[in-house]
Coordinates of C-alpha atoms in Angstrom, one line a residue:
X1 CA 163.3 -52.8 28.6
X2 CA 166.0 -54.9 30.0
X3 CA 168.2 -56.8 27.0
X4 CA 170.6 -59.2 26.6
X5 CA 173.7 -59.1 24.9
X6 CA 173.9 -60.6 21.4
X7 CA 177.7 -61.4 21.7
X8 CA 178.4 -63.1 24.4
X9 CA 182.4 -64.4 25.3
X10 CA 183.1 -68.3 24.8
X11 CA 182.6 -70.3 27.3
X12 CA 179.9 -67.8 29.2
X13 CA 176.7 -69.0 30.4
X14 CA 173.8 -66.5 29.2
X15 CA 170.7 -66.3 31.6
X16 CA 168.1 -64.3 30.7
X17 CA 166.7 -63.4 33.8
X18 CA 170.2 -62.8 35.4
X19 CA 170.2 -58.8 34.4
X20 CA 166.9 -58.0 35.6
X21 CA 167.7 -60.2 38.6
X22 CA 170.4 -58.0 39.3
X23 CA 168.7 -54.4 38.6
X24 CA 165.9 -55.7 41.0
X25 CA 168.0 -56.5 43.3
X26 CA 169.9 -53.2 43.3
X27 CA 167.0 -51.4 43.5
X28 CA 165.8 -52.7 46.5
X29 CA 169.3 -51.9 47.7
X30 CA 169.2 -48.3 46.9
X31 CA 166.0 -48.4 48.4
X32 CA 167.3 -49.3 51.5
X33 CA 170.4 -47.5 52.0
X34 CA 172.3 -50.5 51.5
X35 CA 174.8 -48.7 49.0
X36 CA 177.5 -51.3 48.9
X37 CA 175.3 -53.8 47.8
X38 CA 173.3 -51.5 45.4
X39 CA 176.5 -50.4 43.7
X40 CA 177.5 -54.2 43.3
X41 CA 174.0 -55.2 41.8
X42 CA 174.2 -51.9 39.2
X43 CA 177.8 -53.3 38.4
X44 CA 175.9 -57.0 37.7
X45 CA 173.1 -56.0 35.9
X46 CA 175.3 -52.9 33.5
X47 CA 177.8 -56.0 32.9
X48 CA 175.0 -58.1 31.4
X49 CA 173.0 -55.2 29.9
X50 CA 175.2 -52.6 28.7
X51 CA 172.9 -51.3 26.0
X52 CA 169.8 -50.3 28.9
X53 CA 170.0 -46.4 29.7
X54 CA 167.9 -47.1 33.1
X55 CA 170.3 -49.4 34.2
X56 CA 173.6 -46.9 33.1
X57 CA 172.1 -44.0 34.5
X58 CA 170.9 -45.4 37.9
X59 CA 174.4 -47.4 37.9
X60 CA 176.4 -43.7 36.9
X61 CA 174.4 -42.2 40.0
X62 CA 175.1 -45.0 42.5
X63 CA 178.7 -45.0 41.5
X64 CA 179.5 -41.5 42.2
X65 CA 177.9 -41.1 45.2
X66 CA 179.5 -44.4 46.6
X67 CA 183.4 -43.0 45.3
X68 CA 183.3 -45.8 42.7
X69 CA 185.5 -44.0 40.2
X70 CA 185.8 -47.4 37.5
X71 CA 181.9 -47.9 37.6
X72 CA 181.3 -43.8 36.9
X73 CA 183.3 -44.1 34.6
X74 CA 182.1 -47.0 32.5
X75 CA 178.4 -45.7 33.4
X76 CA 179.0 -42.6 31.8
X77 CA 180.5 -44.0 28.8
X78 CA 177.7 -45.7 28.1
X79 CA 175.0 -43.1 28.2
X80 CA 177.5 -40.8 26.6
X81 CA 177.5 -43.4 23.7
X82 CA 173.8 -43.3 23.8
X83 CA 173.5 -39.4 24.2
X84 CA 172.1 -39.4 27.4
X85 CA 174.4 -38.7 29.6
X86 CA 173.8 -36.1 32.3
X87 CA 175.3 -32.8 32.1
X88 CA 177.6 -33.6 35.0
X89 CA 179.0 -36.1 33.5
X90 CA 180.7 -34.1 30.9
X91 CA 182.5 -32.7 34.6
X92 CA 183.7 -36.6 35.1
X93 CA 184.8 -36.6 31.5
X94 CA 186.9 -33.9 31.6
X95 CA 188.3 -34.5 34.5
X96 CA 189.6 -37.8 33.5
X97 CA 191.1 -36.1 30.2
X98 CA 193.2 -33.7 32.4
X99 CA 194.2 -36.4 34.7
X100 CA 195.4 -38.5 31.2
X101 CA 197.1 -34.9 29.8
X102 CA 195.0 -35.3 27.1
X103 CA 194.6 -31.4 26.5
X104 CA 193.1 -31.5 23.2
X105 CA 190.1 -34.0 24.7
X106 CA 189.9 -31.8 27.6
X107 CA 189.2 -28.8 25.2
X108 CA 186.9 -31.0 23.6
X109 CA 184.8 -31.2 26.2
X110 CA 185.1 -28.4 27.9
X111 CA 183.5 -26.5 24.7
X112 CA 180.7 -29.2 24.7
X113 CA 180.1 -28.0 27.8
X114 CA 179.6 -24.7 27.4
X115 CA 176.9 -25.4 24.7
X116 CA 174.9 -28.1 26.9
X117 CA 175.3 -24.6 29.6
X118 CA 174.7 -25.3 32.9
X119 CA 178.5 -25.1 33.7
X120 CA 179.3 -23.3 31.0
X121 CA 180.7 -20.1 33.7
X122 CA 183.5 -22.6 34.5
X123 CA 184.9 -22.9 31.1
X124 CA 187.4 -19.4 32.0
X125 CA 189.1 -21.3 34.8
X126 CA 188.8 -24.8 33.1
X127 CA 190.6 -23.8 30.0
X128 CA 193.3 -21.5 31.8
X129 CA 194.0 -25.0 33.6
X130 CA 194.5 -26.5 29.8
X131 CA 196.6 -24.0 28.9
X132 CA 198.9 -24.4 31.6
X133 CA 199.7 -28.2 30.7
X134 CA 200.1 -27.5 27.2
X135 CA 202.6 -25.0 28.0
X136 CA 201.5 -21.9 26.3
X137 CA 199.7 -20.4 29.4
X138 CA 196.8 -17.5 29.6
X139 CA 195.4 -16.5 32.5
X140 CA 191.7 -17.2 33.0
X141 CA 189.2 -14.0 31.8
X142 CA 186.0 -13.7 32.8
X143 CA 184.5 -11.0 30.3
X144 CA 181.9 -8.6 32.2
X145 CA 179.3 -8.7 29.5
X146 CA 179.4 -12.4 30.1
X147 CA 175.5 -13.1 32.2
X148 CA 177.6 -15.9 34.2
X149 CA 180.2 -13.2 35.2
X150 CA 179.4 -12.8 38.8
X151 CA 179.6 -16.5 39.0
X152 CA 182.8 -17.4 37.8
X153 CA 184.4 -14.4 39.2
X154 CA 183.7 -16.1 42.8
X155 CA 186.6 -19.0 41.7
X156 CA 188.9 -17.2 39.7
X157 CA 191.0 -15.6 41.7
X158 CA 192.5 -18.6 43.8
X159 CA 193.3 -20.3 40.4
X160 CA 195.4 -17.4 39.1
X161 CA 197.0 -17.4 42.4
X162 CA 198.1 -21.3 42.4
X163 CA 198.7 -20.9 38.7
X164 CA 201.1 -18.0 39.4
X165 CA 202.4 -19.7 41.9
X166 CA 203.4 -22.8 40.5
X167 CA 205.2 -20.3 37.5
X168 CA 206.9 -19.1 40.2
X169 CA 205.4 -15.6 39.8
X170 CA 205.1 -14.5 43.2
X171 CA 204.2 -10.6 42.1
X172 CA 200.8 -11.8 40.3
X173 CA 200.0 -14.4 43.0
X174 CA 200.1 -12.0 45.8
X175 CA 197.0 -10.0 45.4
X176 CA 195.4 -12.6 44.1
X177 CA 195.5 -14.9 47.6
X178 CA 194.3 -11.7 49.1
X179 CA 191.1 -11.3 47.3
X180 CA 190.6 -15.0 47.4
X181 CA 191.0 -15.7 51.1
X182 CA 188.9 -12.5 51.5
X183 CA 186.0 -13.8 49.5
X184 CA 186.1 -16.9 51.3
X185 CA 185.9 -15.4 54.9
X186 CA 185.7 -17.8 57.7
X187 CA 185.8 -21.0 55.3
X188 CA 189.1 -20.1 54.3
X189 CA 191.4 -22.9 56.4
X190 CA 191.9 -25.1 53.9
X191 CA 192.8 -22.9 51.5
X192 CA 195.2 -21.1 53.7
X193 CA 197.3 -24.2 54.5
X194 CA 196.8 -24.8 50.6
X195 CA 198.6 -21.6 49.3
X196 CA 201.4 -21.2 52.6
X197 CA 202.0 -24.7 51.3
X198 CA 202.9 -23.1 47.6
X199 CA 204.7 -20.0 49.1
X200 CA 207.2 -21.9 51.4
X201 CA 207.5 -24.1 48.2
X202 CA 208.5 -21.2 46.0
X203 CA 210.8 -20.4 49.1
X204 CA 208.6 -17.5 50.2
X205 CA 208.7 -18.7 54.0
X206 CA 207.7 -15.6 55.5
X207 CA 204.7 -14.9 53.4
X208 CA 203.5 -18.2 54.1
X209 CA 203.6 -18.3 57.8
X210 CA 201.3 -14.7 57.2
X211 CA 198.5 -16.6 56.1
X212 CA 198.9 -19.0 59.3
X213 CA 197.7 -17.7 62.3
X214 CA 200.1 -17.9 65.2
X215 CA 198.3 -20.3 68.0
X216 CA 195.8 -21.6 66.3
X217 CA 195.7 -25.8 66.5
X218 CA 194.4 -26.3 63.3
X219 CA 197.8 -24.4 61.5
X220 CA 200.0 -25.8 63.9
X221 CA 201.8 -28.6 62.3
X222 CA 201.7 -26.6 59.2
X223 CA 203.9 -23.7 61.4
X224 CA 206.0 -26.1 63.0
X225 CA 207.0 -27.4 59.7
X226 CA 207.4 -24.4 58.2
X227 CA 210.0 -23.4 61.3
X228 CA 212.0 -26.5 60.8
X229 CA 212.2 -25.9 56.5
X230 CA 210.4 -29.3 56.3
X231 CA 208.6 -28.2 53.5
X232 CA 208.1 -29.9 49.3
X233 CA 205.5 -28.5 47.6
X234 CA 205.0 -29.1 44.1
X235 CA 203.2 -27.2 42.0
X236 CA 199.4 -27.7 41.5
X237 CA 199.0 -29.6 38.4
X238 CA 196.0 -28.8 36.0
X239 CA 193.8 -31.6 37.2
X240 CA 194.4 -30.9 40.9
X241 CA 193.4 -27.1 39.7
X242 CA 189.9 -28.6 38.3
X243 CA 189.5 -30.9 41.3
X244 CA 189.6 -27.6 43.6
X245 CA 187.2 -25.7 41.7
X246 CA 184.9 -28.6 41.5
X247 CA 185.3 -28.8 45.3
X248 CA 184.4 -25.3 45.2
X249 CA 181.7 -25.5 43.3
X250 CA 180.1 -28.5 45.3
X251 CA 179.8 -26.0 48.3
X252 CA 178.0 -23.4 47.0
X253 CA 175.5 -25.9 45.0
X254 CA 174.9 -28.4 48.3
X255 CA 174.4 -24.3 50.6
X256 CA 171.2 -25.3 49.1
X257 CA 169.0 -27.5 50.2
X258 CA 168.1 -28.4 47.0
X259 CA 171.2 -28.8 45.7
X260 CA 172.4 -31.6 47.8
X261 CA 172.1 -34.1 45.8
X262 CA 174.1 -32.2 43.3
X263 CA 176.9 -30.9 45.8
X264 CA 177.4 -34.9 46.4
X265 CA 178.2 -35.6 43.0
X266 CA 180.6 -32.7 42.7
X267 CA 182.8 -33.0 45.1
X268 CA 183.2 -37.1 44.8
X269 CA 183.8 -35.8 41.1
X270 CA 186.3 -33.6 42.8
X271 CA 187.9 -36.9 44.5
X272 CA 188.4 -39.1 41.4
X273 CA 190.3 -36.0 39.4
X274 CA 192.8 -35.8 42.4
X275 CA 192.3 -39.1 44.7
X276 CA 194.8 -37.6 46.7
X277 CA 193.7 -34.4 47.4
X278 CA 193.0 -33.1 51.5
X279 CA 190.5 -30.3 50.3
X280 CA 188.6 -32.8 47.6
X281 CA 188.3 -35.5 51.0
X282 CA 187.5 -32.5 53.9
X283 CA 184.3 -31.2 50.8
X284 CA 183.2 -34.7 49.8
X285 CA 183.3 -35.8 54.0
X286 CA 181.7 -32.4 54.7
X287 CA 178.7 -32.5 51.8
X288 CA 178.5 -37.0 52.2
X289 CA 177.9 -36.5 55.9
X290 CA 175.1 -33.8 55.9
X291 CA 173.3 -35.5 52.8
X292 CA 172.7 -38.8 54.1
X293 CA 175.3 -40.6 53.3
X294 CA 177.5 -40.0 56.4
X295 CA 179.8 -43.9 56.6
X296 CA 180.7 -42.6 53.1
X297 CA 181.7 -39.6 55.0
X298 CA 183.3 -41.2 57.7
X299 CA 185.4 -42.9 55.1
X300 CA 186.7 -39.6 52.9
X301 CA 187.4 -37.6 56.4
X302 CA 189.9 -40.8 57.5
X303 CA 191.4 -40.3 54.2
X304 CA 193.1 -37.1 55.1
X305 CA 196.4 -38.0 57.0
X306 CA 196.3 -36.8 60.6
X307 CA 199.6 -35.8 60.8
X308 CA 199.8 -33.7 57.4
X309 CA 199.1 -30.2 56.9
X310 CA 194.8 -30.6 56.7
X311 CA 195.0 -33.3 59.9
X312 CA 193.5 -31.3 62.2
X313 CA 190.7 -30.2 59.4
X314 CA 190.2 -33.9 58.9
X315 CA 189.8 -35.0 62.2
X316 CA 186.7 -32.1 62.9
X317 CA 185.6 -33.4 59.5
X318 CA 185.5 -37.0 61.5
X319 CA 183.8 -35.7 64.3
X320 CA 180.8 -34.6 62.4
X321 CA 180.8 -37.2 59.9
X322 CA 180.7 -39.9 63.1
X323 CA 178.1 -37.9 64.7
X324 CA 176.0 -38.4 61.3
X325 CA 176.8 -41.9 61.4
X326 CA 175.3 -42.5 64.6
X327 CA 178.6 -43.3 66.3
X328 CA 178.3 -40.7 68.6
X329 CA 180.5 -42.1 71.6
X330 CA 183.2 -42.1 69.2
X331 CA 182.3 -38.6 67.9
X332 CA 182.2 -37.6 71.7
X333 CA 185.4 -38.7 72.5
X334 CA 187.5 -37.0 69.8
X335 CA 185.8 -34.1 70.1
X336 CA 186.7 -33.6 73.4
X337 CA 190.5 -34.8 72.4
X338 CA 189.9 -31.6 69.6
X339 CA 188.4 -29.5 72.5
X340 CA 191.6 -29.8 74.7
X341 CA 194.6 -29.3 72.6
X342 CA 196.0 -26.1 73.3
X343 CA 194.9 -23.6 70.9
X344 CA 191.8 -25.2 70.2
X345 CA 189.9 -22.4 69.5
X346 CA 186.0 -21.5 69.3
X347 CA 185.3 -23.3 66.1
X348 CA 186.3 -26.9 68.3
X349 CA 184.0 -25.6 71.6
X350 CA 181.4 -25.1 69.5
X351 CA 181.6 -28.2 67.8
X352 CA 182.2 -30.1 70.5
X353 CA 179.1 -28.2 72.5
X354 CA 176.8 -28.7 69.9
X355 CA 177.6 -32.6 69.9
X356 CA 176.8 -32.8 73.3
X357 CA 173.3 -30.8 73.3
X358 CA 172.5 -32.9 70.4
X359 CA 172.7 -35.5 72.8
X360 CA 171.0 -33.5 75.9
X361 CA 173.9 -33.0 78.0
X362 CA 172.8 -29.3 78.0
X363 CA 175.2 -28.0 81.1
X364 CA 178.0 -29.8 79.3
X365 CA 177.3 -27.6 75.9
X366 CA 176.4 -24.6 78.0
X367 CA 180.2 -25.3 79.2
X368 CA 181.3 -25.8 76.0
X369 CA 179.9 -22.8 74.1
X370 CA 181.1 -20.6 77.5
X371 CA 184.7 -21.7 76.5
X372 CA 184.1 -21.1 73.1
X373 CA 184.1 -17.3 74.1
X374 CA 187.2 -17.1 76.1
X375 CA 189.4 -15.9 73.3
X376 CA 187.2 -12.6 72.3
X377 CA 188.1 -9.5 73.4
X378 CA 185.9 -6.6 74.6
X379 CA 183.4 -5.6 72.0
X380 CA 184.6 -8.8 69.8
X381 CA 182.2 -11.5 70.9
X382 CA 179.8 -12.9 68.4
X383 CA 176.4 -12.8 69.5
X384 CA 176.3 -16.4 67.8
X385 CA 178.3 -17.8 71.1
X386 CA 175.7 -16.1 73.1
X387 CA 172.7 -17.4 71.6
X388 CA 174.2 -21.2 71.7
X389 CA 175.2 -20.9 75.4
X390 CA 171.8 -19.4 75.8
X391 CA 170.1 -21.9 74.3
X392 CA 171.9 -24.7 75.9
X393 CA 170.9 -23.0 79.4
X394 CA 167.4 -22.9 78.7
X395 CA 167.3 -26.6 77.2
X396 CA 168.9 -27.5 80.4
X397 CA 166.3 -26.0 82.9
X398 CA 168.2 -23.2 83.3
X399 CA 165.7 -20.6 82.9
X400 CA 167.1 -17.1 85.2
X401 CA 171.0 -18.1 83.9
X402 CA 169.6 -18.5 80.4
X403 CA 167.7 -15.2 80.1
X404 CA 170.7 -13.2 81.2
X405 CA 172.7 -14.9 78.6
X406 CA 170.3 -13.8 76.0
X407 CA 169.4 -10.7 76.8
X408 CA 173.1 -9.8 76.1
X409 CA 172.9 -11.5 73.0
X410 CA 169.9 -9.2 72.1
X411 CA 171.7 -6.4 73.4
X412 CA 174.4 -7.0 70.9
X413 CA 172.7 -7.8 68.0
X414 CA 169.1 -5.9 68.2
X415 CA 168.3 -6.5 64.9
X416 CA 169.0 -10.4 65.0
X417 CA 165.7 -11.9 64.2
X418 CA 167.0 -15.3 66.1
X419 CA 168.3 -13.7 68.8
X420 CA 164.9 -11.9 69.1
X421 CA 162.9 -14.5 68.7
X422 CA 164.7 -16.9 71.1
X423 CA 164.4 -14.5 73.7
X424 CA 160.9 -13.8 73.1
X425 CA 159.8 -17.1 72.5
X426 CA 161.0 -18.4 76.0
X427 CA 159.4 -16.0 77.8
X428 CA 155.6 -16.7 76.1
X429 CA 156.5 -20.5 76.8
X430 CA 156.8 -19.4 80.5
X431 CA 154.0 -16.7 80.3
X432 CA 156.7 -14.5 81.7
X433 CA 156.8 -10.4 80.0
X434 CA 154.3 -11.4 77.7
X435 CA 153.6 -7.8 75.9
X436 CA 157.7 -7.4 75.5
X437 CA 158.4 -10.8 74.7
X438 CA 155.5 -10.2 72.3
X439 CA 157.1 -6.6 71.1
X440 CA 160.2 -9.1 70.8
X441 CA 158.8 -11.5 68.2
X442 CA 156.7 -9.1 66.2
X443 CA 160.1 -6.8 65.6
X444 CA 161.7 -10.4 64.5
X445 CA 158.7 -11.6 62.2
X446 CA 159.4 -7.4 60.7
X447 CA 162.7 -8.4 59.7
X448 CA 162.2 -12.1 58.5
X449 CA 158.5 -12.1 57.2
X450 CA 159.2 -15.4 55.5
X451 CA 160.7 -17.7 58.3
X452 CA 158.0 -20.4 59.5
X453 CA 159.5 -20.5 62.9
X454 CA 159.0 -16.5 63.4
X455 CA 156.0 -16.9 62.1
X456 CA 154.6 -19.2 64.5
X457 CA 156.0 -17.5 68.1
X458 CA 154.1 -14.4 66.8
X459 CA 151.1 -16.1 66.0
X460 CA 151.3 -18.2 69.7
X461 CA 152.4 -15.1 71.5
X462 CA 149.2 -13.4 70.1
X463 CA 147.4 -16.9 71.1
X464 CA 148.4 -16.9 74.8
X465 CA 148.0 -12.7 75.0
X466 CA 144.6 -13.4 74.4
X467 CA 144.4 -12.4 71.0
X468 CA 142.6 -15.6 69.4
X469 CA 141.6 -13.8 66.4
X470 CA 144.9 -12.5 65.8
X471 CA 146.6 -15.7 66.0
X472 CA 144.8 -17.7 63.9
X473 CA 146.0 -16.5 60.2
X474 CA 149.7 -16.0 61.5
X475 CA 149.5 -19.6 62.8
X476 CA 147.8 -20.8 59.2
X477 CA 150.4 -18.8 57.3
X478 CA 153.4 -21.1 59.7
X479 CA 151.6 -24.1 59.0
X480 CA 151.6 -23.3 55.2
X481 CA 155.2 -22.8 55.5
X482 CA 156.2 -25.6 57.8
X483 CA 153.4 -28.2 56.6
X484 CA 155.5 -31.3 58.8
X485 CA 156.4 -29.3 61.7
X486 CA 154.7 -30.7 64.8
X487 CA 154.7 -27.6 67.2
X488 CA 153.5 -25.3 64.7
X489 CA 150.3 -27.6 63.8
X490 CA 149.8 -28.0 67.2
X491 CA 149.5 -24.8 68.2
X492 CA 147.6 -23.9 65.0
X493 CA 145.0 -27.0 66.2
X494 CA 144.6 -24.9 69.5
X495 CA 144.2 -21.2 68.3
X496 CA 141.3 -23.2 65.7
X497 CA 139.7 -25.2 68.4
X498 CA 139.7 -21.7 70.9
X499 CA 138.1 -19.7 67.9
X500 CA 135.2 -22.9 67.5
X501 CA 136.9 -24.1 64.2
X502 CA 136.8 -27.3 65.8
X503 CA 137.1 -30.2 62.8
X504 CA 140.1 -27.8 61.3
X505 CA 141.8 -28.2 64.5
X506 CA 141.6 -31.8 64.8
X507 CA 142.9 -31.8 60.8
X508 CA 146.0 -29.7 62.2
X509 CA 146.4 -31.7 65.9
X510 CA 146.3 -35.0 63.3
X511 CA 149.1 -33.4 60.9
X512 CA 151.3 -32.8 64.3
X513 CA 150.5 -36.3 65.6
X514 CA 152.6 -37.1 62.4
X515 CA 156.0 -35.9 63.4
X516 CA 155.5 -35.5 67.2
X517 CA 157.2 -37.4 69.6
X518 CA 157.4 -37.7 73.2
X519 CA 155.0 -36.4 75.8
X520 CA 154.0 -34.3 73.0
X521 CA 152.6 -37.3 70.7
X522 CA 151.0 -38.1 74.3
X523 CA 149.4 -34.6 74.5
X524 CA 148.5 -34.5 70.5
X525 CA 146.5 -37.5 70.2
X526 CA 144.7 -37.1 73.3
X527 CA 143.7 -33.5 72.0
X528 CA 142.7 -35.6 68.6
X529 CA 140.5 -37.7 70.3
X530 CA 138.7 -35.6 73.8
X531 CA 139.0 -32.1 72.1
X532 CA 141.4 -29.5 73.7
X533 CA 141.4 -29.2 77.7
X534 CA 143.4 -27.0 80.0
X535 CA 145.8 -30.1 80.9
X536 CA 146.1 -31.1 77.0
X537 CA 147.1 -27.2 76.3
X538 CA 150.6 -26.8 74.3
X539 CA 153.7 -25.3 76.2

């Protein structure tokens, strides 16, 4: 229940109505999308109703998703006054103790968060960070008995490396950027510019430009820098330590789906501990712009400075996060700009090809995704650059170039359910090889049993080979799987109709009609209404 303050300031005018006004009105903001405005109607109604936990906790959310550090902040006060404050909040809390120095609160909290537990595997790295500022240093140990272990050992060894690094202990920090940048495999950019940016700053110039691969665009200012000794790096401080391995953190929660939400939180969390910070912008861009919230991505990846060290991360950042946004001319444009600098590499053909199929210029992304192979040797090229350029062929009407393009991606990766069932697939669209295209999909539903997709070529390859009976429980256990995926309920509807379960199918041709679009709502709803006939069958 919404209440207003007893004490109110001299000379203020009280209205009664005036917090629930506001909360209303945010609500119907944040139903909307319309953050801006939600965030300024939470501020309203937690000004004139700072005792109501609804208000705080909905105003706490709002304000960290929007980057609205002052309003988190006074959010989480509140419910942490109240003892309802969520458990990432603690996060914020600490973070803004490390950014004060205030070690002792920091340890405060960071113990209260290991009893409230969910990031209690953190706590290692957190107080390694604390012990840092106060000047009596231990390095962070993750003991193996420990059930979190696995978990925290993921982080740790980047933070010993910065750590040593900014003691100056280039012996210790060695190893450790080894095993971090190998853990971190082909998302390790960022964190490569991060740590040749503490070598050349601990004058260990060499070393630095090893971690920087020669002709690559995305290291080259960070090369040409280091060639010219234009290089000040000061050491990471302990609050710019947390923000990382929040960053960090925010990934691997927001890889999945369900932790999106989550992920969002995290990494703006990230971005109030170090407002400064390229890898806290390039996460909270990357994890705004595929959870919705893509202008407050747009706004994080123009943070990052395009002529620093991270400007080239930024700016494919910006491409991705404009895409989201529905700027997609704009996106276009500087993702071709990205796509021509020399040295541009795969990453930016890809990137660049999968904007443009997105927006059905398929022989411009079958281009792009060719390109995107041109710097692979003999026996070095991904079958992933395959399967995009053959899928952009296909997409594109390009049905004999598109099957030769896949069928090498099969032959390099037999035992790639996609690949498999791409190429398969296809081929039962265009009744073409239908007992191998059918050997094809049942090898790929073998290896991944539980994907919806897979499940559903096998169970329309056995529909079109004849196999009626066959098709029906495949198709049923695809639907179960997919429930709002229009092809798969389609083709369920048909298989039912063909075996005579004829009100089932029109139940699954109306669930399709839900989410089709196209030629294909067209097709569905006339299938809904006359029953199927050879003109209404699916592709």
């Amino acid at each position: 229940m919404l209440t207003v303050p007893v004490a109110v300031p001299a000379g203020a005018s009280v209205d009664p109505q005036g917090a629930l006004h506001a909360y209303a009105r945010a609500r119907l903001a944040d139903g909307d999308g319309a953050m801006g405005l939600a965030v300024d109607s939470y501020r309203a109604a937690l000004a004139l109703d700072p005792d109501s936990v609804e208000v705080a906790r909905r105003s706490y959310v709002q304000a960290v998703e929007s980057g609205d550090r002052v309003l988190a902040l006074r959010s989480a006060r509140l419910l942490d006054d109240q003892g309802a404050l969520p458990r990432d909040g603690t996060l914020l809390l600490i973070g803004e103790a490390l950014g004060r120095k205030d070690w002792t609160g920091a340890r405060t909290l960071t113990a209260r968060m290991v009893e409230e537990g969910n990031f209690s595997f953190l706590a290692p790295i957190i107080t390694s960070w604390i012990s840092l500022g106060e000047g009596r240093y231990g390095a962070p140990v993750v003991a193996g008995q420990d059930r979190f272990a696995a978990l925290a050992q993921r982080y740790v060894d980047e933070h010993v490396a910065l750590q040593a690094l900014g003691r100056g202990d280039l012996t210790a920090a060695v190893p450790a950027i080894r095993r971090a940048i190998s853990l971190r495999g082909g998302e390790s950019a960022a964190l490569r510019v991060t740590l040749a940016a503490q070598l050349a700053g601990r004058g260990a110039k060499a070393e630095a430009l090893m971690l920087l691969p020669a002709g690559e665009a995305i290291y080259a200012r960070a090369r040409a820098d280091l060639a010219r000794g234009k290089v000040k790096a000061a050491a990471i401080t302990p609050v710019q330590g947390y923000a990382r391995l929040l960053s960090r953190l925010a990934v691997d929660v927001a890889s999945d789906p369900s932790g999106s939400a989550m992920g969002i939180r995290l990494a703006r969390t990230a971005t109030f501990a170090d407002p400064g910070g390229a890898e806290a912008q390039l996460v909270a861009a990357r994890l705004l712009s595929a959870g919705g919230l893509a202008v407050g991505g747009v706004a994080e990846a123009r943070k990052v400075p395009v002529d620093g060290w991270y400007g080239a991360l930024g700016q494919a950042e910006l491409v991705d996060a404009l895409a989201a946004a529905g700027e997609t001319q704009t996106a276009l444009a500087l993702a071709r700009s990205l796509a021509a600098e020399p040295g541009a590499g795969s990453e930016r053909q890809v990137r660049l090809g999968r904007l443009l199929a997105d927006m059905d210029d398929f022989d411009g992304a079958a281009a792009a995704f060719r390109a995107a192979q041109a710097g692979y040797g003999e026996g070095e090229l991904p079958w992933a650059l395959l399967l995009f350029e053959g899928s952009a062929l296909e997409q594109g009407k390009r049905w004999d170039e598109a099957r030769v393009v896949l069928e090498r991606a099969a032959a390099l990766a037999p035992n790639e359910p996609m690949v498999l069932n791409y190429l398969g697939y296809a081929q039962i669209e265009r009744r073409q090889n239908v007992t191998a295209a059918l050997e094809l999909i049942r090898k790929a539903s073998a290896l991944k049993p539980q994907d919806a997709s897979i499940a559903d070529s096998l169970g329309w390859a056995h529909y079109v080979t004849g196999d009626v009976a066959g098709a029906v429980p495949v198709l049923e256990r695809a639907a179960a799987g997919a429930p709002g995926d229009a092809t798969i309920n389609e083709h369920l509807g048909d298989a039912l109709w063909s075996a005579g379960r004829r009100y089932e199918a029109r139940y699954a041709w109306a669930a399709a009609s839900l989410f089709a679009q196209g030629d294909g709502a067209a097709r569905i709803a006339a299938k809904v209404e006359q029953g199927l006939k050879p003109e209404y069958a699916a592709p």
